[in-house]
Amino acid sequence: MSTVQRAVDKVEDIEIGLLLEGLYRVHGFDFRDYSRASIKRRIYELLRAEKLDTVSAFQSKILHDNACLERFLLGVSVHATSMFRDPSFYLTFRKRVVPLLRTYPTVQIWIAGCSTGEEVYSLAILLEEERLYGKCRIYATDISQAVLRRARDGIFPLAAMRDYTSNYHQAGGAHEFSDYYTAQYDHVIFSSALRKNVVFSEHNLATDGSFNEFQVILCRNVMIYFNKDLQARVHNLLYDSLSMFGVFGLGNKESLKFTPRETLYEHLNEKDKLYRKVA
Amino acid sequence: MASEIVVVGTSTGGLKALQTLLSGLTADFRLPVVIVQHRGSTSENGLCEFLAQSSRLPVTEPEDKEPVMSGRAYLAPRDYHLLIENGSFALSVDPAVAYARPSIDVLFECVADEYGEKAIGVILTGANNDGARGLAKISSQGGVTLVENPETAASHEMPRAALAQTRADWVLPLEEIAPCLNKLVSAVAVHYGS
C-alpha cells in the first residue's frame, strides 16, 4: 500500500472521529461508541446523497443545518428489517412467553430501537391474536423523530407483503395477514387498532437512562451497531429496566455471551435468543 | 507482508465452488476464511452444515462481536451484512446493496480498510457484479487478489465484472484456487520462519 493512500485513509478516520465528536457536543447525539465499520459506511452513503465530497464538509452541514441533521439521524437509524423477521423467534414467543404474560394483570413492553416499526406491528398482531393486547402497553423508542413518524404511520410497501405474509404464517399466525392492513396503490397501511396501546417516543440508548420497569424488552439487531463498551452499557440499562423474571429478546445472531449480565439470565430458548431475568 | 485473512465472494454456482475451494485447503491452513455466498433472506439454514461436510476447517456462521479466529471458515449469516472491526465480526441490517444482503462489497471494502495489504480477496462464480468494487479496494490497499477464470466458471458475470475493475494477481480455474491459497499462505510462513 502506498504511503499516500495510507495517509488519505487516516485523514478519513480522523474526520469521522471529529464529525461524531462535534455531533455529540453540539446536538447531544452520541455515536462515538457506535461500531466504526458500520457507521463509516453509512456516513459515506449519506454524504454522497448530499452530493458532498468529504466528511469534513458533511460535518459542517450537519452542525449548521437542522434539516441535514434530521436526514443524518434518519439515515443512521433506519434499519432494513421486516415484519416477523426470523419467524421462529415469534413462534417461540407465542409458545414460551405468552403463557408467562397471561399471569400478569398488566404488561409493560419496551421495543428499544424500533426503527420504522415492523417489529412493533408484528408483536401487536401476535398479542392481539393471543387476546393479550388489551392489557399490554408497548413503548416503542428510537433516536430519530423522523423514523418514529414513519413507525407511527404504519405504512409499508405493498411489495413486501408477500414475504411478510409467509413470515407471519411461519410465526404461528392463523388468520389472513391481509386482515390487518388496507392496501392503497403500492403501499399498505396497518390498522390503527394495532397502535392503540403503543407509545412511540424518542429515547437514545447511548445517552438516556431507564424510564420504566418492563415485563418484556425486545432489542433486536440494534446493539449490533454498537461497539463492545456501549453494548455493555446498554446491557446494564436494559437489565435494570427489566422486572424480575421479565423476558429479554435479542436478534438471532446476537448473544449475551461475554456481556456483563450474562449470568443473570436463563435461556428460554437458546436458538431464538429469548432470555428470562432470574437474578 | 504476511497475509492475515482470506475473504471469498460468490453467488450463482457458489455452493459447488465453495465445496471445491474448502476441500482443497489444507487442515493446517492458518488464516481465517470469511465467505459471503448470496442467499435468500428467508431460506432456511443448513448451508453452513452442508459446507462443513467438505471442509477440513470448521465452518460456522459468526455471531455479532465474535472474535475472528485463524484456521476457521466463517459463512456470512443470511439477511445480515458482515463486517469486521478490531478483529471481531460486526453485523448490520443496513439496506441491501445491489439487492444483496449479505453483500460481498460490504465485507471486502471493510476488510480492505481493516487489513490493508494483509487481505487476500477471492471472487468465484456468480451472476451479478457484487464484489467488483470490494476487490478493487483490496487491490488498491495492496492486498492480494484472486479471481476464478470466467471462461470456466459456472457463471461468468461476477469474475468478469471483478476483472473489469481489478488486474487480479491470479486468474485461475476453480480447482487451482485452493492450492494457490495454500502456497501463498505457507510460502509466507516459511519465509517468516527463515
Short mmCIF file of C-alpha atoms in Angstrom, two decimals:
data_model
loop_
_atom_site.label_atom_id
_atom_site.label_comp_id
_atom_site.label_asym_id
_atom_site.label_seq_id
_atom_site.Cartn_x
_atom_site.Cartn_y
_atom_site.Cartn_z
CA MET A 1 0.00 0.00 0.00
CA SER A 2 1.37 3.41 -0.88
CA THR A 3 2.08 5.87 1.89
CA VAL A 4 -0.12 8.40 0.12
CA GLN A 5 -3.11 6.01 0.20
CA ARG A 6 -2.45 5.28 3.85
CA ALA A 7 -2.37 8.98 4.70
CA VAL A 8 -5.70 9.54 2.90
CA ASP A 9 -7.31 6.71 4.88
CA LYS A 10 -6.02 8.12 8.10
CA VAL A 11 -7.47 11.53 7.32
CA GLU A 12 -10.85 9.85 6.70
CA ASP A 13 -10.77 8.19 10.09
CA ILE A 14 -9.81 11.43 11.82
CA GLU A 15 -12.61 13.26 10.01
CA ILE A 16 -15.17 10.69 11.13
CA GLY A 17 -13.96 10.96 14.71
CA LEU A 18 -14.33 14.75 14.54
CA LEU A 19 -17.79 14.55 12.98
CA LEU A 20 -19.05 12.25 15.73
CA GLU A 21 -17.44 14.35 18.46
CA GLY A 22 -18.96 17.54 17.00
CA LEU A 23 -22.39 15.95 16.71
CA TYR A 24 -22.23 14.96 20.36
CA ARG A 25 -21.01 18.31 21.66
CA VAL A 26 -23.38 20.43 19.61
CA HIS A 27 -26.53 18.30 19.46
CA GLY A 28 -26.02 15.71 22.19
CA PHE A 29 -26.37 12.72 19.84
CA ASP A 30 -23.68 10.27 20.82
CA PHE A 31 -22.49 7.95 18.05
CA ARG A 32 -18.92 7.89 19.32
CA ASP A 33 -19.26 4.33 20.58
CA TYR A 34 -21.04 3.00 17.54
CA SER A 35 -19.35 0.23 15.60
CA ARG A 36 -16.99 2.26 13.41
CA ALA A 37 -17.12 -0.09 10.42
CA SER A 38 -20.90 0.24 10.00
CA ILE A 39 -21.22 3.93 10.74
CA LYS A 40 -18.36 4.79 8.40
CA ARG A 41 -20.20 3.05 5.59
CA ARG A 42 -23.41 4.88 6.42
CA ILE A 43 -21.66 8.26 6.62
CA TYR A 44 -20.16 7.79 3.17
CA GLU A 45 -23.51 6.76 1.67
CA LEU A 46 -25.22 9.76 3.23
CA LEU A 47 -22.57 12.26 2.21
CA ARG A 48 -22.75 11.02 -1.37
CA ALA A 49 -26.52 11.52 -1.23
CA GLU A 50 -25.88 15.09 -0.03
CA LYS A 51 -23.55 15.49 -3.03
CA LEU A 52 -20.58 16.29 -0.81
CA ASP A 53 -17.02 15.10 -1.24
CA THR A 54 -15.53 14.99 2.23
CA VAL A 55 -16.59 14.05 5.72
CA SER A 56 -15.46 17.48 6.88
CA ALA A 57 -17.91 19.18 4.52
CA PHE A 58 -20.64 16.85 5.78
CA GLN A 59 -19.75 17.72 9.37
CA SER A 60 -20.11 21.41 8.69
CA LYS A 61 -23.52 20.88 7.10
CA ILE A 62 -24.78 18.61 9.90
CA LEU A 63 -23.72 21.08 12.58
CA HIS A 64 -25.27 24.13 10.91
CA ASP A 65 -28.28 22.83 9.03
CA ASN A 66 -31.05 21.19 11.06
CA ALA A 67 -32.69 19.59 8.05
CA CYS A 68 -29.39 17.92 7.23
CA LEU A 69 -29.05 16.77 10.83
CA GLU A 70 -32.51 15.21 10.67
CA ARG A 71 -31.59 13.41 7.41
CA PHE A 72 -28.42 12.14 9.06
CA LEU A 73 -30.30 10.83 12.09
CA LEU A 74 -32.88 9.18 9.86
CA GLY A 75 -30.09 7.71 7.74
CA VAL A 76 -28.27 6.12 10.65
CA SER A 77 -31.41 4.86 12.38
CA VAL A 78 -33.33 3.28 9.51
CA HIS A 79 -32.64 -0.42 9.68
CA ALA A 80 -33.95 -2.54 6.90
CA THR A 81 -35.87 -5.08 8.91
CA SER A 82 -39.05 -6.96 8.13
CA MET A 83 -42.26 -7.98 9.86
CA PHE A 84 -41.94 -11.26 11.74
CA ARG A 85 -38.23 -11.33 10.87
CA ASP A 86 -36.93 -14.75 11.99
CA PRO A 87 -40.40 -16.33 12.29
CA SER A 88 -39.19 -18.92 14.77
CA PHE A 89 -38.49 -16.12 17.25
CA TYR A 90 -42.16 -15.16 17.20
CA LEU A 91 -43.26 -18.77 17.27
CA THR A 92 -41.18 -19.33 20.41
CA PHE A 93 -42.56 -16.09 21.82
CA ARG A 94 -46.09 -17.45 21.35
CA LYS A 95 -45.26 -20.78 22.92
CA ARG A 96 -42.98 -19.77 25.77
CA VAL A 97 -43.57 -16.10 26.57
CA VAL A 98 -47.32 -15.72 26.04
CA PRO A 99 -48.16 -18.21 28.86
CA LEU A 100 -45.96 -16.17 31.21
CA LEU A 101 -47.67 -12.93 30.20
CA ARG A 102 -51.11 -14.37 30.93
CA THR A 103 -50.17 -14.42 34.62
CA TYR A 104 -49.72 -10.62 34.82
CA PRO A 105 -52.58 -8.17 35.32
CA THR A 106 -50.88 -5.65 33.03
CA VAL A 107 -47.82 -5.98 30.82
CA GLN A 108 -45.32 -3.22 30.05
CA ILE A 109 -43.26 -3.90 26.92
CA TRP A 110 -40.30 -1.94 25.60
CA ILE A 111 -39.17 -2.25 21.99
CA ALA A 112 -35.84 -0.46 22.17
CA GLY A 113 -34.64 0.81 18.78
CA CYS A 114 -37.92 0.22 16.94
CA SER A 115 -36.75 1.87 13.69
CA THR A 116 -39.66 2.03 11.22
CA GLY A 117 -41.92 -0.13 13.36
CA GLU A 118 -42.02 -3.55 11.65
CA GLU A 119 -41.38 -5.31 14.94
CA VAL A 120 -43.95 -3.20 16.79
CA TYR A 121 -46.76 -4.20 14.43
CA SER A 122 -45.62 -7.81 14.40
CA LEU A 123 -45.76 -8.02 18.18
CA ALA A 124 -49.07 -6.14 18.36
CA ILE A 125 -50.62 -8.64 15.93
CA LEU A 126 -49.28 -11.56 17.92
CA LEU A 127 -50.59 -10.16 21.21
CA GLU A 128 -53.97 -9.37 19.66
CA GLU A 129 -54.33 -12.93 18.42
CA GLU A 130 -53.42 -14.26 21.85
CA ARG A 131 -56.04 -11.94 23.38
CA LEU A 132 -53.40 -10.19 25.44
CA TYR A 133 -53.14 -6.90 23.61
CA GLY A 134 -55.76 -5.17 25.76
CA LYS A 135 -53.67 -5.40 28.91
CA CYS A 136 -50.34 -4.56 27.22
CA ARG A 137 -48.69 -1.23 26.75
CA ILE A 138 -45.89 -1.16 24.20
CA TYR A 139 -43.24 1.56 24.44
CA ALA A 140 -41.54 1.81 21.05
CA THR A 141 -38.49 4.04 21.12
CA ASP A 142 -35.86 5.25 18.70
CA ILE A 143 -33.45 8.18 18.42
CA SER A 144 -34.94 9.90 15.42
CA GLN A 145 -38.25 11.79 15.24
CA ALA A 146 -38.45 11.09 11.53
CA VAL A 147 -38.10 7.36 11.97
CA LEU A 148 -40.75 7.39 14.74
CA ARG A 149 -43.13 9.31 12.48
CA ARG A 150 -42.80 6.53 9.93
CA ALA A 151 -43.35 3.87 12.57
CA ARG A 152 -46.44 5.70 13.81
CA ASP A 153 -47.85 5.98 10.29
CA GLY A 154 -47.67 2.21 9.84
CA ILE A 155 -47.33 2.47 6.07
CA PHE A 156 -45.26 -0.19 4.34
CA PRO A 157 -44.59 -1.11 0.72
CA LEU A 158 -47.13 -3.50 -0.76
CA ALA A 159 -44.31 -5.40 -2.43
CA ALA A 160 -43.03 -6.53 0.97
CA MET A 161 -46.32 -8.16 1.98
CA ARG A 162 -45.66 -11.46 0.25
CA ASP A 163 -42.59 -12.15 2.38
CA TYR A 164 -44.27 -10.76 5.49
CA THR A 165 -47.31 -12.96 4.97
CA SER A 166 -45.11 -16.02 4.67
CA ASN A 167 -43.18 -14.98 7.81
CA TYR A 168 -46.45 -14.39 9.64
CA HIS A 169 -47.73 -17.89 8.93
CA GLN A 170 -44.38 -19.47 9.83
CA ALA A 171 -44.56 -17.48 13.07
CA GLY A 172 -47.79 -19.25 14.00
CA GLY A 173 -50.24 -16.71 12.60
CA ALA A 174 -53.55 -18.39 11.81
CA HIS A 175 -55.53 -15.57 10.23
CA GLU A 176 -55.43 -13.82 6.89
CA PHE A 177 -52.48 -11.47 7.18
CA SER A 178 -54.25 -9.03 4.86
CA ASP A 179 -56.97 -8.57 7.53
CA TYR A 180 -54.51 -6.33 9.35
CA TYR A 181 -53.91 -3.81 6.62
CA THR A 182 -55.58 -1.87 3.83
CA ALA A 183 -53.80 -1.70 0.51
CA GLN A 184 -53.72 1.51 -1.48
CA TYR A 185 -51.73 1.78 -4.71
CA ASP A 186 -48.28 0.40 -3.93
CA HIS A 187 -48.47 0.76 -0.16
CA VAL A 188 -50.43 -0.70 2.71
CA ILE A 189 -51.49 0.95 5.94
CA PHE A 190 -51.82 -1.15 9.05
CA SER A 191 -54.94 -1.00 11.19
CA SER A 192 -54.86 1.83 13.71
CA ALA A 193 -56.26 -0.59 16.34
CA LEU A 194 -52.79 -2.14 16.42
CA ARG A 195 -51.36 1.21 17.58
CA LYS A 196 -53.97 1.79 20.26
CA ASN A 197 -51.71 0.69 23.13
CA VAL A 198 -48.42 1.76 21.60
CA VAL A 199 -46.48 4.80 22.80
CA PHE A 200 -43.91 5.95 20.26
CA SER A 201 -41.25 8.05 21.86
CA GLU A 202 -37.74 9.41 21.45
CA HIS A 203 -35.11 7.62 23.50
CA ASN A 204 -31.38 7.32 22.95
CA LEU A 205 -29.87 4.10 24.29
CA ALA A 206 -26.42 5.64 24.23
CA THR A 207 -27.25 8.59 26.45
CA ASP A 208 -30.70 8.25 28.09
CA GLY A 209 -31.50 6.27 31.22
CA SER A 210 -34.21 3.88 32.21
CA PHE A 211 -37.77 5.26 32.19
CA ASN A 212 -39.94 2.44 33.49
CA GLU A 213 -39.97 -1.16 34.59
CA PHE A 214 -40.92 -3.69 31.96
CA GLN A 215 -42.01 -7.30 31.83
CA VAL A 216 -40.71 -7.66 28.27
CA ILE A 217 -37.85 -5.89 26.49
CA LEU A 218 -37.01 -6.55 22.86
CA CYS A 219 -33.82 -5.04 21.49
CA ARG A 220 -33.18 -6.99 18.33
CA ASN A 221 -30.42 -6.13 15.86
CA VAL A 222 -29.90 -2.75 17.49
CA MET A 223 -26.80 -3.36 19.58
CA ILE A 224 -25.01 -4.85 16.59
CA TYR A 225 -24.38 -1.21 15.67
CA PHE A 226 -22.60 -0.51 18.96
CA ASN A 227 -19.04 -1.25 19.98
CA LYS A 228 -18.34 -3.53 22.93
CA ASP A 229 -18.21 -0.73 25.52
CA LEU A 230 -21.55 0.72 24.50
CA GLN A 231 -23.06 -2.76 24.28
CA ALA A 232 -22.03 -3.39 27.87
CA ARG A 233 -23.59 -0.10 28.99
CA VAL A 234 -26.84 -0.80 27.17
CA HIS A 235 -27.00 -4.34 28.57
CA ASN A 236 -26.80 -2.81 32.03
CA LEU A 237 -29.53 -0.30 31.20
CA LEU A 238 -31.87 -2.97 29.83
CA TYR A 239 -31.20 -5.29 32.73
CA ASP A 240 -32.02 -2.51 35.17
CA SER A 241 -35.24 -1.75 33.27
CA LEU A 242 -36.49 -5.33 33.32
CA SER A 243 -38.58 -6.67 36.20
CA MET A 244 -37.51 -9.88 37.91
CA PHE A 245 -38.46 -12.86 35.68
CA GLY A 246 -39.01 -10.41 32.84
CA VAL A 247 -38.30 -11.56 29.28
CA PHE A 248 -35.48 -10.20 27.12
CA GLY A 249 -35.19 -10.80 23.37
CA LEU A 250 -32.20 -10.28 21.06
CA GLY A 251 -31.59 -10.74 17.33
CA ASN A 252 -30.73 -14.26 16.24
CA LYS A 253 -27.03 -13.52 15.69
CA GLU A 254 -26.63 -11.60 18.92
CA SER A 255 -25.63 -13.11 22.20
CA LEU A 256 -25.47 -12.44 25.91
CA LYS A 257 -22.12 -14.21 25.89
CA PHE A 258 -19.30 -12.02 27.15
CA THR A 259 -21.69 -9.32 28.36
CA PRO A 260 -21.65 -8.14 31.97
CA ARG A 261 -25.13 -9.52 32.70
CA GLU A 262 -24.73 -12.93 31.09
CA THR A 263 -25.11 -14.96 34.29
CA LEU A 264 -28.20 -13.10 35.45
CA TYR A 265 -30.44 -14.51 32.74
CA GLU A 266 -31.57 -18.00 31.83
CA HIS A 267 -32.37 -19.17 28.32
CA LEU A 268 -35.99 -19.59 27.44
CA ASN A 269 -34.77 -20.80 24.10
CA GLU A 270 -31.12 -20.59 23.09
CA LYS A 271 -31.61 -20.62 19.34
CA ASP A 272 -34.19 -17.86 19.33
CA LYS A 273 -32.31 -15.63 21.77
CA LEU A 274 -35.11 -15.31 24.29
CA TYR A 275 -33.96 -14.94 27.89
CA ARG A 276 -35.51 -14.52 31.29
CA LYS A 277 -34.06 -12.42 34.09
CA VAL A 278 -33.51 -14.68 37.08
CA ALA A 279 -31.15 -12.77 39.35
CA MET B 1 3.98 -8.93 4.05
CA ALA B 2 2.23 -11.83 5.78
CA SER B 3 -1.44 -12.11 4.89
CA GLU B 4 -3.86 -12.32 7.79
CA ILE B 5 -7.25 -13.05 6.26
CA VAL B 6 -8.91 -14.55 3.19
CA VAL B 7 -12.29 -13.24 2.06
CA VAL B 8 -14.33 -15.06 -0.57
CA GLY B 9 -17.36 -13.82 -2.51
CA THR B 10 -19.66 -15.82 -4.74
CA SER B 11 -23.28 -16.12 -5.83
CA THR B 12 -24.78 -18.36 -8.53
CA GLY B 13 -22.90 -21.65 -8.65
CA GLY B 14 -21.23 -20.82 -5.38
CA LEU B 15 -22.18 -23.92 -3.42
CA LYS B 16 -20.25 -26.25 -5.64
CA ALA B 17 -17.38 -23.78 -5.99
CA LEU B 18 -17.12 -23.36 -2.22
CA GLN B 19 -17.10 -27.12 -1.73
CA THR B 20 -14.17 -27.38 -4.12
CA LEU B 21 -12.36 -24.46 -2.52
CA LEU B 22 -12.85 -25.56 1.08
CA SER B 23 -12.00 -29.20 0.42
CA GLY B 24 -8.75 -28.07 -1.19
CA LEU B 25 -7.50 -26.05 1.77
CA THR B 26 -5.05 -27.92 3.98
CA ALA B 27 -6.12 -28.82 7.52
CA ASP B 28 -3.40 -26.57 8.89
CA PHE B 29 -4.45 -23.56 6.79
CA ARG B 30 -3.61 -20.85 9.24
CA LEU B 31 -5.77 -17.90 8.18
CA PRO B 32 -9.44 -17.19 8.79
CA VAL B 33 -11.51 -17.68 5.62
CA VAL B 34 -14.59 -15.44 5.56
CA ILE B 35 -17.21 -16.23 2.95
CA VAL B 36 -20.13 -14.31 1.50
CA GLN B 37 -22.43 -16.53 -0.51
CA HIS B 38 -25.53 -14.72 -1.77
CA ARG B 39 -28.60 -16.39 -0.33
CA GLY B 40 -32.30 -15.67 0.02
CA SER B 41 -33.37 -13.75 3.09
CA THR B 42 -35.99 -16.31 4.07
CA SER B 43 -34.43 -19.61 3.01
CA GLU B 44 -33.73 -21.86 5.93
CA ASN B 45 -30.35 -22.68 7.40
CA GLY B 46 -28.34 -25.77 6.69
CA LEU B 47 -25.90 -24.17 4.26
CA CYS B 48 -23.26 -23.98 6.93
CA GLU B 49 -23.54 -27.66 7.86
CA PHE B 50 -23.53 -28.53 4.19
CA LEU B 51 -20.25 -26.71 3.58
CA ALA B 52 -18.70 -28.08 6.75
CA GLN B 53 -19.01 -31.58 5.29
CA SER B 54 -16.47 -30.79 2.60
CA SER B 55 -14.15 -28.65 4.69
CA ARG B 56 -11.24 -29.58 6.92
CA LEU B 57 -11.60 -26.23 8.64
CA PRO B 58 -14.58 -25.81 10.94
CA VAL B 59 -17.33 -23.73 9.25
CA THR B 60 -19.66 -21.56 11.34
CA GLU B 61 -21.89 -18.52 11.00
CA PRO B 62 -20.43 -15.85 13.26
CA GLU B 63 -22.41 -14.02 15.89
CA ASP B 64 -22.03 -10.31 16.44
CA LYS B 65 -18.71 -9.37 18.13
CA GLU B 66 -17.36 -12.90 17.86
CA PRO B 67 -13.55 -12.78 17.52
CA VAL B 68 -12.15 -13.73 14.09
CA MET B 69 -10.04 -16.85 14.66
CA SER B 70 -7.34 -18.31 12.46
CA GLY B 71 -7.80 -21.69 10.86
CA ARG B 72 -11.57 -21.38 10.70
CA ALA B 73 -14.04 -20.70 7.92
CA TYR B 74 -16.95 -18.36 8.51
CA LEU B 75 -20.09 -18.01 6.44
CA ALA B 76 -21.95 -14.68 6.44
CA PRO B 77 -25.38 -15.31 8.01
CA ARG B 78 -28.43 -14.75 5.82
CA ASP B 79 -30.11 -11.34 5.90
CA TYR B 80 -27.20 -9.52 7.57
CA HIS B 81 -24.20 -7.69 6.18
CA LEU B 82 -20.97 -8.98 7.66
CA LEU B 83 -18.18 -6.59 8.62
CA ILE B 84 -15.00 -6.88 10.66
CA GLU B 85 -13.79 -4.39 13.21
CA ASN B 86 -10.84 -4.67 15.60
CA GLY B 87 -10.52 -8.37 14.95
CA SER B 88 -14.18 -9.16 15.66
CA PHE B 89 -17.18 -9.66 13.44
CA ALA B 90 -19.79 -6.92 13.31
CA LEU B 91 -23.20 -7.45 11.72
CA SER B 92 -25.54 -4.90 10.22
CA VAL B 93 -29.09 -4.79 8.91
CA ASP B 94 -28.42 -1.81 6.68
CA PRO B 95 -30.36 -1.98 3.41
CA ALA B 96 -29.31 -4.49 0.79
CA VAL B 97 -26.52 -3.28 -1.50
CA ALA B 98 -27.32 -4.05 -5.14
CA TYR B 99 -30.14 -6.33 -3.92
CA ALA B 100 -27.71 -8.36 -1.79
CA ARG B 101 -27.58 -8.84 1.94
CA PRO B 102 -25.05 -10.15 2.80
CA SER B 103 -23.15 -8.06 0.25
CA ILE B 104 -19.69 -9.04 -0.96
CA ASP B 105 -18.72 -5.39 -1.48
CA VAL B 106 -19.59 -4.51 2.12
CA LEU B 107 -17.33 -7.25 3.53
CA PHE B 108 -14.49 -6.70 1.06
CA GLU B 109 -14.41 -2.90 1.42
CA CYS B 110 -14.42 -3.19 5.16
CA VAL B 111 -11.65 -5.80 5.15
CA ALA B 112 -9.59 -3.67 2.78
CA ASP B 113 -9.94 -0.86 5.30
CA GLU B 114 -9.17 -3.01 8.29
CA TYR B 115 -6.41 -5.27 6.94
CA GLY B 116 -4.88 -3.27 4.06
CA GLU B 117 -2.17 -5.29 2.34
CA LYS B 118 -2.75 -8.23 4.68
CA ALA B 119 -6.02 -9.16 2.99
CA ILE B 120 -6.48 -11.77 0.28
CA GLY B 121 -9.69 -11.35 -1.76
CA VAL B 122 -11.18 -14.14 -3.87
CA ILE B 123 -14.06 -13.82 -6.33
CA LEU B 124 -15.68 -17.00 -7.58
CA THR B 125 -18.60 -17.79 -9.88
CA GLY B 126 -21.64 -15.52 -9.83
CA ALA B 127 -24.29 -13.91 -11.99
CA ASN B 128 -24.02 -10.27 -10.95
CA ASN B 129 -21.30 -7.72 -10.28
CA ASP B 130 -21.23 -7.67 -6.48
CA GLY B 131 -17.66 -7.89 -5.23
CA ALA B 132 -16.08 -5.95 -8.10
CA ARG B 133 -15.84 -2.72 -6.10
CA GLY B 134 -14.69 -4.53 -2.99
CA LEU B 135 -11.98 -6.46 -4.77
CA ALA B 136 -10.75 -3.24 -6.38
CA LYS B 137 -10.46 -1.71 -2.94
CA ILE B 138 -8.50 -4.69 -1.59
CA SER B 139 -6.18 -4.33 -4.56
CA SER B 140 -5.77 -0.57 -4.10
CA GLN B 141 -4.80 -1.14 -0.46
CA GLY B 142 -2.07 -3.53 -1.56
CA GLY B 143 -3.90 -6.79 -0.79
CA VAL B 144 -3.69 -9.95 -2.89
CA THR B 145 -6.47 -10.66 -5.39
CA LEU B 146 -7.60 -13.94 -6.96
CA VAL B 147 -10.43 -14.36 -9.44
CA GLU B 148 -11.88 -17.57 -10.81
CA ASN B 149 -11.29 -17.83 -14.54
CA PRO B 150 -14.56 -16.60 -16.10
CA GLU B 151 -14.07 -18.94 -19.08
CA THR B 152 -14.52 -21.98 -16.90
CA ALA B 153 -16.64 -20.56 -14.07
CA ALA B 154 -20.20 -21.90 -13.70
CA SER B 155 -21.40 -18.32 -14.06
CA HIS B 156 -19.01 -15.84 -15.61
CA GLU B 157 -20.53 -12.41 -14.81
CA MET B 158 -19.12 -11.96 -11.34
CA PRO B 159 -15.50 -12.93 -12.14
CA ARG B 160 -15.71 -10.87 -15.33
CA ALA B 161 -17.03 -7.80 -13.51
CA ALA B 162 -14.24 -8.15 -10.94
CA LEU B 163 -11.59 -8.39 -13.66
CA ALA B 164 -13.01 -5.32 -15.40
CA GLN B 165 -12.09 -3.28 -12.31
CA THR B 166 -9.02 -5.07 -10.99
CA ARG B 167 -5.92 -6.52 -12.58
CA ALA B 168 -6.04 -9.60 -10.38
CA ASP B 169 -2.82 -11.14 -9.15
CA TRP B 170 -4.15 -14.58 -10.10
CA VAL B 171 -6.84 -15.68 -12.53
CA LEU B 172 -7.25 -19.42 -12.07
CA PRO B 173 -9.63 -22.27 -12.78
CA LEU B 174 -11.58 -23.25 -9.67
CA GLU B 175 -9.51 -26.35 -8.83
CA GLU B 176 -6.31 -24.32 -8.69
CA ILE B 177 -7.52 -21.66 -6.29
CA ALA B 178 -7.19 -23.65 -3.04
CA PRO B 179 -3.68 -24.93 -3.94
CA CYS B 180 -2.69 -21.34 -4.75
CA LEU B 181 -4.00 -20.12 -1.38
CA ASN B 182 -2.20 -22.97 0.40
CA LYS B 183 1.02 -21.95 -1.30
CA LEU B 184 0.57 -18.22 -0.74
CA VAL B 185 -0.06 -18.74 2.93
CA SER B 186 2.59 -21.38 3.65
CA ALA B 187 5.20 -19.65 1.48
CA VAL B 188 4.94 -16.59 3.64
CA ALA B 189 5.08 -18.72 6.78
CA VAL B 190 8.30 -20.39 5.60
CA HIS B 191 9.70 -17.03 4.62
CA TYR B 192 8.84 -15.72 8.07
CA GLY B 193 10.45 -18.67 9.78
CA SER B 194 13.75 -18.28 7.94
#
